[in-house]
Coordinates of C-alpha atoms and ligand atoms in Angstrom, one line a residue:
M412 CA 89.1 -12.3 28.7
S413 CA 90.3 -15.9 29.1
R414 CA 90.6 -17.8 25.9
I415 CA 90.1 -21.1 27.6
K416 CA 86.5 -22.2 27.8
L417 CA 84.9 -25.1 29.5
L418 CA 83.0 -27.2 27.1
P419 CA 79.4 -27.5 27.9
D420 CA 78.6 -30.9 29.3
S421 CA 76.5 -31.9 26.3
V422 CA 79.4 -31.3 24.0
A423 CA 81.9 -33.1 26.3
N424 CA 79.5 -36.0 26.3
Q425 CA 79.2 -36.1 22.6
I426 CA 82.9 -36.2 22.2
A427 CA 83.3 -38.9 24.8
A428 CA 80.5 -40.8 23.2
G429 CA 82.8 -41.2 20.2
E430 CA 85.0 -43.4 22.3
V431 CA 82.3 -45.6 23.7
V432 CA 79.8 -45.6 20.8
N433 CA 81.4 -45.9 17.5
R434 CA 78.6 -47.9 15.9
P435 CA 75.3 -49.5 16.8
A436 CA 77.0 -52.7 17.8
S437 CA 78.9 -51.0 20.6
V438 CA 75.6 -49.8 22.0
V439 CA 74.3 -53.3 22.0
K440 CA 77.4 -54.6 23.7
E441 CA 77.3 -52.0 26.5
L442 CA 73.6 -52.4 27.1
M443 CA 73.8 -56.2 27.1
E444 CA 76.7 -56.1 29.6
N445 CA 74.7 -53.8 31.9
A446 CA 71.9 -56.3 31.8
V447 CA 74.3 -59.1 32.6
D448 CA 75.7 -57.1 35.5
A449 CA 72.2 -56.4 36.8
G450 CA 71.8 -60.2 37.3
A451 CA 69.3 -60.8 34.5
K452 CA 68.2 -64.4 33.8
T453 CA 66.8 -63.5 30.4
I454 CA 68.0 -60.8 28.1
T455 CA 66.2 -59.8 24.8
V456 CA 67.7 -57.7 22.2
N457 CA 65.8 -56.2 19.3
F458 CA 67.0 -53.9 16.6
R459 CA 65.9 -52.4 13.3
D460 CA 67.7 -51.2 10.3
G461 CA 71.1 -52.2 11.6
G462 CA 70.4 -50.5 14.9
R463 CA 70.1 -47.1 13.3
D464 CA 66.4 -46.8 13.8
L465 CA 66.1 -48.7 17.1
I466 CA 68.0 -50.8 19.6
Q467 CA 65.9 -52.2 22.3
I468 CA 67.1 -54.3 25.3
K469 CA 65.0 -55.9 27.9
D470 CA 66.2 -57.6 31.0
D471 CA 64.7 -59.1 34.2
G472 CA 67.6 -58.0 36.4
C473 CA 67.6 -55.9 39.6
G474 CA 66.2 -52.7 38.0
M475 CA 66.7 -49.2 39.3
S476 CA 65.0 -46.9 41.7
P477 CA 63.7 -43.6 40.2
Q478 CA 66.7 -41.8 41.6
D479 CA 69.2 -44.3 40.3
A480 CA 67.5 -44.3 36.9
R481 CA 68.2 -40.6 36.6
M482 CA 71.8 -40.9 38.1
A483 CA 72.7 -43.7 35.7
F484 CA 72.8 -41.2 32.8
E485 CA 75.3 -39.0 34.5
R486 CA 78.9 -39.3 33.4
H487 CA 81.0 -41.4 35.8
A488 CA 77.8 -42.7 37.4
T489 CA 78.3 -46.3 38.3
S490 CA 77.3 -48.6 41.0
K491 CA 80.2 -50.8 40.3
I492 CA 83.2 -48.9 41.5
S493 CA 83.6 -46.8 44.6
S494 CA 87.4 -46.6 44.9
V495 CA 90.3 -46.8 42.5
D496 CA 91.2 -50.1 44.0
D497 CA 88.0 -51.6 42.8
I498 CA 89.1 -51.0 39.2
Y499 CA 92.0 -53.3 39.6
A500 CA 90.1 -55.9 41.7
L501 CA 87.5 -56.4 39.0
S502 CA 88.3 -59.5 37.1
T503 CA 86.0 -58.4 34.3
F504 CA 86.5 -55.0 32.7
G505 CA 85.1 -52.0 31.1
F506 CA 83.3 -50.4 34.0
R507 CA 83.8 -46.8 34.2
G508 CA 80.3 -45.5 34.3
E509 CA 80.1 -43.7 31.0
A510 CA 78.2 -46.0 28.7
L511 CA 74.7 -44.8 29.4
A512 CA 75.8 -41.1 29.4
S513 CA 77.6 -41.5 26.1
I514 CA 74.8 -43.4 24.4
A515 CA 72.2 -40.9 25.6
A516 CA 74.3 -38.0 24.3
V517 CA 73.9 -39.2 20.7
S518 CA 70.4 -40.7 20.6
Q519 CA 66.9 -40.5 21.9
V520 CA 66.6 -42.8 24.9
E521 CA 63.6 -44.1 26.8
M522 CA 64.1 -46.4 29.8
H523 CA 61.5 -48.2 31.9
T524 CA 62.8 -49.8 35.0
R525 CA 61.5 -51.3 38.3
R526 CA 63.2 -52.8 41.3
E527 CA 61.6 -56.0 42.6
D528 CA 60.5 -54.4 45.9
A529 CA 58.9 -51.4 44.2
E530 CA 55.3 -51.4 43.1
L531 CA 55.7 -49.0 40.3
G532 CA 58.5 -48.5 38.0
T533 CA 59.9 -45.3 36.5
R534 CA 60.1 -44.1 32.9
I535 CA 62.7 -41.7 31.9
N536 CA 63.4 -39.9 28.6
I537 CA 66.7 -38.4 27.5
D538 CA 67.1 -36.6 24.1
G539 CA 70.6 -36.0 22.8
G540 CA 71.9 -36.0 26.4
A541 CA 69.2 -33.6 27.6
Y542 CA 66.8 -34.7 30.3
A543 CA 63.3 -34.9 28.8
G544 CA 61.1 -36.0 31.6
Q545 CA 60.5 -38.8 34.1
R546 CA 57.3 -40.3 35.5
P547 CA 56.0 -43.5 37.1
V548 CA 55.1 -46.4 34.9
A549 CA 53.8 -49.9 35.3
T550 CA 56.5 -52.2 34.1
P551 CA 57.8 -55.7 34.9
K552 CA 60.7 -56.1 37.2
G553 CA 63.9 -55.2 35.5
T554 CA 64.9 -52.7 32.8
Q555 CA 63.9 -52.0 29.3
I556 CA 65.7 -49.5 27.2
W557 CA 65.0 -48.1 23.8
I558 CA 67.7 -46.3 21.8
R559 CA 66.2 -44.5 18.8
N560 CA 67.8 -42.6 16.0
L561 CA 71.4 -43.1 16.9
F562 CA 73.7 -40.2 15.9
Y563 CA 70.6 -38.1 14.9
N564 CA 72.4 -35.1 16.3
L565 CA 75.7 -35.9 14.7
P566 CA 74.9 -36.1 11.0
A567 CA 78.6 -36.2 10.1
R568 CA 79.0 -39.4 12.1
K569 CA 75.7 -40.9 11.0
K570 CA 76.9 -40.6 7.4
F571 CA 79.8 -43.0 8.2
L572 CA 77.6 -45.8 9.3
D573 CA 77.7 -48.7 7.0
K574 CA 74.6 -50.0 5.2
G575 CA 72.1 -51.6 7.4
S576 CA 73.1 -55.2 6.7
T577 CA 76.7 -54.5 7.6
E578 CA 75.8 -52.9 10.9
A579 CA 73.4 -55.7 11.6
N580 CA 76.3 -58.2 11.1
H581 CA 78.3 -56.3 13.7
I582 CA 75.4 -56.4 16.1
I583 CA 75.0 -60.1 15.6
T584 CA 78.7 -60.6 16.3
E585 CA 78.6 -58.6 19.6
F586 CA 75.5 -60.4 20.6
Q587 CA 77.3 -63.7 20.0
R588 CA 80.2 -62.7 22.1
V589 CA 78.1 -61.7 25.1
A590 CA 75.9 -64.7 24.8
L591 CA 78.9 -67.1 24.5
A592 CA 80.3 -65.6 27.7
H593 CA 77.2 -66.3 29.6
P594 CA 75.6 -69.6 28.8
E595 CA 73.8 -69.5 32.2
I596 CA 71.6 -66.6 30.9
A597 CA 68.9 -67.0 28.3
F598 CA 69.3 -64.6 25.3
R599 CA 67.1 -63.7 22.4
L600 CA 67.8 -61.7 19.4
W601 CA 65.4 -60.1 17.0
R602 CA 66.3 -58.4 13.8
D603 CA 63.8 -56.2 12.0
D604 CA 61.0 -58.0 13.9
A605 CA 62.2 -61.5 12.9
P606 CA 63.8 -63.9 15.4
V607 CA 67.5 -64.6 14.9
Y608 CA 68.5 -66.4 18.1
D609 CA 66.5 -67.9 20.9
L610 CA 69.1 -69.3 23.3
P611 CA 67.9 -70.9 26.5
A612 CA 70.1 -71.0 29.6
G613 CA 72.1 -74.2 29.5
S614 CA 75.5 -75.7 29.3
L615 CA 78.4 -74.2 27.4
H616 CA 78.1 -76.9 24.8
Q617 CA 74.4 -76.0 24.3
R618 CA 75.3 -72.4 23.9
V619 CA 78.1 -73.0 21.4
V620 CA 75.8 -75.2 19.3
G621 CA 73.0 -72.6 19.7
I622 CA 75.3 -70.0 18.2
A623 CA 77.0 -72.2 15.6
G624 CA 73.7 -73.8 14.4
K625 CA 71.8 -76.8 15.4
G626 CA 73.6 -79.1 12.9
S627 CA 77.0 -78.3 14.5
A628 CA 76.8 -80.4 17.6
A629 CA 79.0 -83.2 16.2
K630 CA 81.5 -80.7 14.8
F631 CA 83.2 -79.8 18.1
L632 CA 85.6 -81.4 20.4
E633 CA 85.8 -80.5 24.1
V634 CA 88.9 -78.9 25.4
G635 CA 89.8 -79.0 29.1
V636 CA 93.2 -78.3 30.6
T637 CA 94.2 -76.9 34.0
T638 CA 97.7 -75.7 34.8
S639 CA 98.8 -73.5 37.7
L640 CA 98.9 -70.5 35.3
V641 CA 95.7 -70.9 33.3
R642 CA 92.7 -73.0 33.0
I643 CA 91.4 -73.6 29.4
S644 CA 88.0 -75.0 28.6
G645 CA 85.6 -74.8 25.7
F646 CA 85.4 -76.3 22.2
T647 CA 87.4 -76.6 19.1
G648 CA 86.2 -77.8 15.7
R649 CA 87.0 -81.1 14.3
P650 CA 89.3 -80.8 11.3
Q651 CA 86.4 -81.4 8.9
A652 CA 84.7 -78.3 10.4
A653 CA 87.4 -76.0 9.1
R654 CA 86.4 -73.6 6.5
Q655 CA 87.7 -70.8 4.4
R656 CA 87.1 -67.5 6.2
C657 CA 85.8 -69.2 9.3
R658 CA 84.2 -66.6 11.5
E659 CA 83.3 -68.8 14.4
Q660 CA 86.5 -68.1 16.3
F661 CA 86.0 -66.8 19.9
L662 CA 88.5 -66.4 22.7
F663 CA 87.4 -65.3 26.2
V664 CA 89.4 -64.5 29.3
N665 CA 87.7 -64.4 32.7
G666 CA 84.3 -64.3 31.1
R667 CA 84.9 -61.6 28.5
F668 CA 85.6 -61.8 24.8
F669 CA 89.0 -60.7 23.6
R670 CA 90.8 -60.7 20.4
S671 CA 94.3 -62.2 20.0
P672 CA 96.0 -62.9 16.7
F673 CA 98.8 -64.4 18.8
F674 CA 96.7 -67.0 20.5
H675 CA 94.8 -67.6 17.3
K676 CA 98.0 -68.9 15.8
A677 CA 98.5 -71.2 18.8
I678 CA 95.2 -72.8 17.9
V679 CA 95.6 -72.9 14.1
Q680 CA 99.1 -74.3 14.4
A681 CA 97.7 -77.2 16.4
Y682 CA 95.9 -78.3 13.2
E683 CA 99.0 -78.3 11.2
K684 CA 98.9 -81.3 8.7
L685 CA 95.3 -81.9 9.6
I686 CA 93.8 -79.2 7.4
P687 CA 95.1 -77.2 4.4
Q688 CA 96.4 -73.7 5.1
T689 CA 93.5 -72.3 3.2
V690 CA 91.0 -73.2 5.8
Q691 CA 90.6 -72.5 9.5
P692 CA 88.9 -74.3 12.3
P693 CA 86.1 -72.8 14.4
Y694 CA 86.9 -72.5 18.1
F695 CA 85.3 -71.3 21.3
L696 CA 88.0 -71.2 24.0
Y697 CA 87.7 -69.9 27.5
L698 CA 90.7 -68.9 29.6
E699 CA 90.6 -68.4 33.3
I700 CA 93.6 -66.7 34.8
D701 CA 94.5 -64.7 37.9
P702 CA 93.4 -61.1 37.0
E703 CA 96.9 -60.0 38.2
E704 CA 98.3 -61.9 35.2
I705 CA 96.5 -59.8 32.7
D706 CA 96.4 -56.2 31.9
V707 CA 93.0 -55.2 30.6
N708 CA 92.7 -51.9 28.8
V709 CA 89.6 -50.3 30.3
H710 CA 88.8 -48.5 27.1
P711 CA 85.4 -49.9 26.2
Q712 CA 86.2 -50.3 22.5
K713 CA 89.4 -52.3 23.0
T714 CA 89.1 -56.0 23.0
E715 CA 92.9 -56.6 23.5
V716 CA 94.3 -58.0 26.7
K717 CA 97.9 -58.1 27.7
F718 CA 99.2 -61.3 29.3
S719 CA 102.3 -61.0 31.4
N720 CA 103.1 -64.6 30.5
A721 CA 101.9 -64.6 27.0
S722 CA 104.3 -67.2 25.5
A723 CA 103.6 -69.7 28.3
V724 CA 99.9 -69.3 27.7
W725 CA 100.5 -69.7 24.0
Q726 CA 102.2 -73.0 24.6
I727 CA 99.4 -74.2 26.9
I728 CA 96.7 -73.3 24.4
N729 CA 98.6 -75.0 21.6
A730 CA 99.2 -78.1 23.6
A731 CA 95.6 -78.2 24.9
V732 CA 94.2 -78.1 21.3
R733 CA 96.8 -80.6 20.0
E734 CA 95.9 -83.0 22.8
T735 CA 92.2 -82.7 22.1
L736 CA 92.7 -83.4 18.5
A737 CA 95.0 -86.3 19.2
K738 CA 92.5 -87.9 21.6
S739 CA 89.8 -87.6 19.0
G740 CA 91.8 -89.6 16.6
A741 CA 92.2 -86.8 14.1
V742 CA 95.6 -87.6 12.7
P743 CA 97.1 -86.8 9.4
M744 CA 95.7 -89.1 6.7
M745 CA 99.0 -89.4 4.9
D746 CA 102.5 -88.6 5.7
F747 CA 103.0 -85.3 3.8
D748 CA 106.7 -86.1 3.2
S749 CA 105.7 -88.9 0.9
E750 CA 104.1 -86.5 -1.6
E751 CA 107.2 -85.8 -3.5
R752 CA 107.8 -89.4 -4.5
L753 CA 106.3 -88.9 -7.9
E754 CA 108.7 -86.9 -9.9
I755 CA 108.1 -86.5 -13.6
P756 CA 110.1 -83.8 -15.3
V757 CA 108.1 -81.3 -17.3
L758 CA 109.3 -80.7 -20.8
G759 CA 111.0 -77.4 -21.3
R760 CA 111.2 -76.6 -17.7
G761 CA 114.3 -78.6 -16.9
D762 CA 115.6 -75.7 -14.9
D763 CA 112.7 -76.1 -12.6
Y764 CA 113.0 -79.6 -11.4
P765 CA 111.2 -81.3 -9.7
P766 CA 108.1 -80.1 -11.4
T767 CA 104.9 -78.8 -10.0
L768 CA 103.1 -81.9 -9.1
R769 CA 103.1 -81.0 -5.5
E770 CA 100.3 -79.8 -3.3
P771 CA 99.4 -80.5 0.3
A772 CA 97.3 -83.1 -1.1
V773 CA 95.5 -85.0 1.5
V774 CA 94.0 -83.2 4.2
R775 CA 90.9 -85.0 5.3
D776 CA 89.0 -88.0 4.5
R777 CA 85.3 -87.8 5.1
G778 CA 85.0 -91.4 4.4
Y779 CA 83.2 -91.1 1.0
N780 CA 84.2 -91.5 -2.5
P781 CA 83.4 -88.3 -4.3
F782 CA 84.0 -90.0 -7.6
T783 CA 81.2 -92.5 -7.5
M784 CA 79.3 -90.6 -10.1
Y785 CA 81.8 -91.9 -12.6
D786 CA 80.9 -95.4 -11.9
V787 CA 79.0 -96.3 -15.0
E788 CA 76.8 -98.7 -13.1
S789 CA 75.8 -96.2 -10.4
P790 CA 72.8 -93.9 -10.7
G791 CA 75.4 -91.1 -10.7
G792 CA 76.3 -92.1 -14.3
E793 CA 72.8 -91.2 -15.3
V794 CA 73.2 -87.9 -13.7
V795 CA 76.0 -87.0 -16.1
E796 CA 73.8 -88.0 -19.0
R797 CA 70.8 -86.1 -17.7
C798 CA 72.9 -83.1 -17.2
A799 CA 74.2 -83.3 -20.7
A800 CA 70.8 -83.8 -22.0
A801 CA 69.5 -80.8 -20.0
L802 CA 72.2 -78.7 -21.6
G803 CA 71.1 -79.9 -25.0
E804 CA 74.5 -80.7 -26.1
D805 CA 77.0 -83.5 -26.1
Y806 CA 79.9 -82.9 -23.8
G807 CA 82.1 -84.8 -26.0
S808 CA 81.6 -82.4 -28.8
Q809 CA 82.8 -79.3 -27.0
V810 CA 85.4 -77.1 -28.6
Y811 CA 88.9 -78.0 -28.0
G812 CA 91.8 -75.7 -27.4
A813 CA 89.8 -72.6 -26.5
S814 CA 92.0 -70.7 -24.2
E815 CA 90.7 -70.4 -20.6
F816 CA 93.8 -68.7 -19.4
E817 CA 92.3 -65.3 -18.8
Y818 CA 90.6 -66.6 -15.8
I819 CA 93.6 -68.5 -14.4
S820 CA 95.5 -66.8 -11.6
S821 CA 99.1 -65.7 -11.9
E822 CA 100.3 -69.0 -10.7
S823 CA 99.6 -70.5 -14.0
D824 CA 101.6 -70.0 -17.1
A825 CA 100.5 -71.0 -20.5
S826 CA 104.0 -72.0 -21.4
Q827 CA 103.7 -74.8 -18.9
D828 CA 101.1 -76.3 -21.1
I829 CA 103.1 -78.7 -23.1
F830 CA 100.0 -79.8 -25.0
A831 CA 98.8 -76.4 -26.1
A832 CA 101.3 -76.0 -28.9
R833 CA 100.8 -79.5 -30.3
G834 CA 98.1 -78.8 -32.8
D835 CA 94.4 -78.4 -32.6
E836 CA 93.2 -81.9 -33.2
P837 CA 91.1 -83.3 -30.4
K838 CA 93.2 -85.5 -28.2
A839 CA 92.2 -88.6 -26.3
F840 CA 93.8 -90.6 -23.5
S841 CA 95.0 -94.1 -24.1
A842 CA 93.8 -96.7 -21.7
P843 CA 95.0 -95.4 -18.4
L844 CA 96.9 -97.1 -15.7
N845 CA 96.0 -96.2 -12.1
I846 CA 99.4 -95.8 -10.5
G847 CA 98.0 -95.1 -7.0
E848 CA 98.3 -92.1 -4.7
G849 CA 95.7 -90.4 -6.7
Y850 CA 97.6 -90.4 -10.0
A851 CA 97.0 -92.2 -13.3
A852 CA 99.4 -92.6 -16.2
A853 CA 98.4 -92.6 -19.9
L854 CA 99.4 -91.4 -23.3
Y855 CA 97.8 -88.2 -24.4
G856 CA 98.4 -86.6 -27.7
G857 CA 101.7 -88.3 -28.1
V858 CA 102.8 -87.4 -24.6
F859 CA 103.4 -89.8 -21.8
V860 CA 101.6 -88.2 -18.9
A861 CA 100.8 -88.6 -15.2
I862 CA 97.4 -87.1 -14.3
D863 CA 96.4 -85.8 -10.9
L864 CA 92.9 -87.4 -10.6
R865 CA 91.6 -85.0 -8.1
R866 CA 92.5 -82.0 -10.2
A867 CA 91.2 -83.8 -13.3
R868 CA 87.9 -84.0 -11.5
E869 CA 88.0 -80.3 -10.6
A870 CA 88.7 -79.3 -14.2
V871 CA 85.8 -81.5 -15.4
L872 CA 83.4 -80.1 -12.8
F873 CA 84.5 -76.5 -13.5
D874 CA 83.7 -76.9 -17.2
R875 CA 80.3 -78.2 -16.5
F876 CA 79.4 -75.7 -13.8
V877 CA 80.5 -72.8 -16.1
A878 CA 78.4 -74.2 -18.9
M879 CA 75.4 -74.5 -16.6
L880 CA 75.8 -71.1 -15.1
S881 CA 76.4 -69.2 -18.3
G882 CA 73.7 -71.2 -20.1
G883 CA 71.3 -70.0 -17.4
R884 CA 70.1 -73.5 -17.4
S885 CA 70.9 -75.4 -14.3
A886 CA 70.3 -79.1 -14.0
T887 CA 69.2 -80.3 -10.6
Q888 CA 69.6 -83.8 -9.2
Q889 CA 66.9 -84.5 -6.8
L890 CA 68.0 -86.1 -3.5
L891 CA 66.3 -89.2 -2.4
F892 CA 66.4 -88.0 1.2
P893 CA 66.4 -84.3 1.6
E894 CA 69.5 -83.2 3.5
R895 CA 68.9 -80.9 6.5
M896 CA 71.3 -78.1 7.2
A897 CA 71.1 -76.0 10.3
L898 CA 73.0 -72.8 9.7
S899 CA 74.2 -70.0 12.0
A900 CA 71.9 -67.0 12.0
D901 CA 73.9 -64.9 9.7
D902 CA 74.6 -67.7 7.2
G903 CA 70.8 -68.4 7.4
H904 CA 70.0 -64.8 6.5
L905 CA 72.5 -64.8 3.7
L906 CA 71.1 -68.0 2.2
R907 CA 67.5 -66.7 2.5
D908 CA 68.6 -63.4 0.8
H909 CA 70.0 -65.4 -2.1
T910 CA 67.7 -68.3 -2.7
A911 CA 67.3 -67.1 -6.3
E912 CA 71.0 -67.5 -6.9
F913 CA 71.1 -70.9 -5.3
S914 CA 68.4 -72.1 -7.5
A915 CA 70.2 -70.7 -10.5
L916 CA 73.0 -72.9 -9.5
G917 CA 70.8 -75.9 -9.5
F918 CA 70.0 -76.1 -5.8
D919 CA 66.5 -76.9 -4.6
I920 CA 66.5 -75.5 -1.1
R921 CA 63.5 -75.0 1.1
E922 CA 63.3 -73.3 4.4
A923 CA 62.6 -75.6 7.3
G924 CA 62.5 -73.6 10.5
E925 CA 64.8 -71.1 12.2
H926 CA 67.9 -70.9 10.0
A927 CA 67.4 -74.5 9.0
F928 CA 67.0 -75.5 5.4
E929 CA 66.1 -78.7 3.6
I930 CA 68.1 -79.4 0.5
H931 CA 65.9 -81.4 -1.9
G932 CA 68.2 -81.1 -4.9
T933 CA 71.7 -80.2 -5.7
P934 CA 73.4 -79.1 -9.0
A935 CA 73.7 -82.1 -11.2
D936 CA 77.2 -83.5 -11.1
M937 CA 77.9 -82.3 -7.6
P938 CA 78.6 -85.3 -5.4
P939 CA 75.9 -85.1 -2.7
E940 CA 78.5 -85.7 -0.1
A941 CA 80.2 -82.5 -0.8
L942 CA 76.9 -80.6 -0.1
D943 CA 77.9 -78.9 3.1
E944 CA 81.2 -77.7 1.8
V945 CA 79.7 -76.4 -1.5
V946 CA 76.9 -74.5 0.3
Y947 CA 79.4 -72.9 2.7
G948 CA 81.8 -72.1 -0.1
V949 CA 79.0 -70.4 -2.1
L950 CA 77.9 -68.5 1.0
D951 CA 81.4 -67.2 1.5
E952 CA 81.5 -66.0 -2.1
L953 CA 78.2 -64.4 -1.7
R954 CA 79.3 -62.7 1.5
D955 CA 82.1 -61.1 -0.5
G956 CA 79.5 -59.7 -2.9
V957 CA 80.2 -62.1 -5.7
F958 CA 77.4 -62.9 -8.0
D959 CA 75.8 -60.7 -10.5
G960 CA 75.9 -62.7 -13.6
D961 CA 79.2 -61.1 -14.7
E962 CA 81.4 -63.6 -16.4
T963 CA 84.4 -63.6 -14.1
R964 CA 82.1 -64.0 -11.2
T965 CA 80.3 -66.9 -12.7
R966 CA 83.6 -68.5 -13.2
R967 CA 84.7 -67.8 -9.6
L968 CA 81.5 -69.4 -8.4
A969 CA 82.0 -72.4 -10.7
A970 CA 85.5 -72.7 -9.4
V971 CA 84.4 -72.8 -5.8
M972 CA 81.9 -75.5 -6.6
A973 CA 84.4 -77.5 -8.6
R974 CA 87.0 -77.2 -6.0
T975 CA 84.8 -78.4 -3.2
G976 CA 83.0 -80.8 -5.3
A977 CA 86.2 -82.5 -6.4
G978 CA 86.7 -84.1 -3.0
T979 CA 90.0 -85.3 -1.8
S980 CA 93.1 -87.0 -3.2
T981 CA 92.4 -89.9 -1.0
G982 CA 89.0 -90.3 -2.7
A983 CA 90.8 -90.0 -6.0
A984 CA 93.3 -92.7 -5.0
R985 CA 90.4 -95.2 -4.6
L986 CA 89.0 -94.9 -8.1
S987 CA 88.4 -98.1 -10.0
P988 CA 89.9 -98.5 -13.5
A989 CA 86.5 -97.9 -15.1
E990 CA 86.1 -94.7 -13.1
V991 CA 89.5 -93.5 -14.1
K992 CA 88.8 -94.2 -17.7
A993 CA 85.5 -92.3 -17.5
L994 CA 87.1 -89.4 -15.7
L995 CA 89.8 -89.0 -18.3
E996 CA 87.3 -89.2 -21.2
A997 CA 85.4 -86.3 -19.5
L998 CA 88.7 -84.5 -19.0
A999 CA 89.7 -84.8 -22.6
A1000 CA 86.4 -83.2 -23.5
T1001 CA 86.9 -80.1 -21.4
A1002 CA 87.9 -76.8 -22.8
N1003 CA 91.1 -76.8 -20.9
P1004 CA 92.2 -80.2 -19.6
S1005 CA 95.7 -79.0 -18.6
F1006 CA 94.8 -76.8 -15.7
T1007 CA 92.4 -76.5 -12.8
P1008 CA 90.5 -73.2 -12.5
Q1009 CA 93.1 -72.2 -9.9
G1010 CA 95.8 -72.6 -12.5
K1011 CA 97.3 -75.8 -11.0
P1012 CA 98.6 -78.3 -13.6
V1013 CA 96.3 -81.3 -14.0
M1014 CA 99.0 -83.4 -15.6
A1015 CA 102.7 -83.5 -16.3
G1016 CA 104.4 -85.5 -18.9
I1017 CA 107.2 -86.4 -21.2
P1018 CA 106.7 -86.3 -25.0
I1019 CA 107.5 -89.6 -26.8
D1020 CA 110.2 -87.7 -28.8
E1021 CA 111.9 -86.9 -25.5
I1022 CA 111.7 -90.4 -24.3
R1023 CA 113.2 -91.5 -27.6
N1024 CA 116.0 -89.0 -27.2
R1025 CA 116.7 -90.1 -23.7
L1026 CA 116.9 -93.8 -24.7
K1027 CA 119.2 -93.2 -27.5
Ligands
LIG429 P1 78.8 -49.0 34.3 O1 78.1 -50.2 33.7 O2 80.2 -48.8 33.8 O3 78.6 -48.8 35.7 P2 76.9 -47.5 32.7 O4 76.8 -46.1 32.2 O5 76.8 -48.6 31.7 O6 78.1 -47.7 33.6 O7 75.7 -47.8 33.8 C1 75.6 -46.9 34.9 C2 74.9 -47.5 36.0 O8 73.5 -47.7 35.7 C3 75.4 -48.9 36.4 O9 76.5 -48.9 37.2 C4 74.2 -49.5 37.0 O10 74.1 -49.2 38.4 C5 73.0 -48.8 36.3 N1 72.4 -49.7 35.2 C6 72.7 -49.6 33.9 N2 72.0 -50.5 33.2 C7 71.3 -51.2 34.1 C8 70.4 -52.3 34.0 N3 70.0 -52.9 32.8 N4 69.8 -52.8 35.2 C9 70.1 -52.2 36.4 N5 71.0 -51.2 36.5 C10 71.6 -50.7 35.4
LIG430 MG1 77.9 -50.5 31.7

């Protein structure tokens, strides 16, 4: 007897399904692409429980005849290729006629479809790849398909699905990719019966804004370059739109999303000196290139594309983005080379000279002065008072010298703190001198110091936010004019899921329409201008699962708010003498005036003894 057996079709399909369908999002992608290929003008996607319960796609495309509807679920059934040459001629990719067969092999499928010229449509059911009936049905022109209980017949696989919200995020990402590739088609997305996106057909700019959130229109710059090799169009973020862990980064080639760490670098490098290395710009770039120039892997899960002229394309992308930024007037605010001008030796670290007063300081200037709250005349000054009052204690009376180093990252080193060993008596700053470039000079506990004002502000804010958060009492400053924020759908969901945490932080946020929120109040002491950045920073922390009252986490959150709230060095450079004085008083009152929560030194200095020695 032969030991070789042919696998039954149903098993072969299940195995192949593993390649096409590895999670609910891949089902969504395949079905959306089928609807696009069918010439639909409007495509609606609906899913429940991260797509595990239900994925439903409705289109108004060409529909199928009853025969075609049945054929469509056969492996290698496709209306798109009839000869091998067709595969190479296609400028898009992924057609090989196995998506429907694969999806049907691992779920319960129902499809209703009608061609325009037919009076009645057809309804077909397939269960785990097995045909389960077909009959006429009244249905609108086009196709509607329900995928239920994905992987119900492959429990081992089902087990590996992530929790609903993670799968939902993957679905949203796939939806965004397809929707961004086809602004000429209207798309809607529903999640657990709530609308997520409603994107009318329109221009590419409208689509990008539709995806990135209504408030984003002004964040983008248009890119447009044509060379004999490639045409590049689309949008790239203004430097101010850059964020940590920016996820709005999309590259398309010939109308399909693809992934390319290589070209990603071409874009990010174009922002060199405009943004710090810790943040990244959003971008939506579309390449059009002769299909002969690219090698597209037809594997449906692969989103990589090989370019035969990759380095030339890299240069063109980089130049296109640079040019766009240059035309917009986004130029470095300060020559970075000038930063090392200030060189003050740090005591006891003579072997490490020049000292650590360096940081890619200035990166953007949003045209505001984040320090205004220190202006004693401004209403901001009252905020500090109110905040202190709300905490029921005088900031000035806080404990000195309590070590905060447990929190500080490896970068810091307590031995760097030349002030720590100098006794426990409270120290104060002498009348400071603003020496420009964001630094002030003063005497502090017998040491002649230069203070980085931006970092000083960060240290002050950190202390206050920690006190607020751990005291469970947050002080809110009401905004005169509520600030409106239109978020992307997933940020919107995240914020909605965490309104309680946001109010614990002192935010007064109210929902105002689809993924839009009105901010009526912000944490006291947070410069209102830093609002966007703080909200996004907190959202990023929350996305990482940070926040459950645990102390380190509280401090991480406080650190995010302090960092973003502290503004820029340019802002710091513009402080008035009175503001500098108030800032240093607040700094002296913090638990740890010497370091920022990130462990960066706030000041560097020379003890008077040392000066005396040197002048001997
Ligand atoms: P492929 O898209 O690679 O051809 P699929 O398995 O995804 O393979 O689909 C098989 C065939 O079913 C398609 O070629 C198309 O003729 C038909 N089909 C699938 N979805 C739709 C739809 N939404 N509207 C019309 N026809 C469709
Ligand atoms: Mg297909």
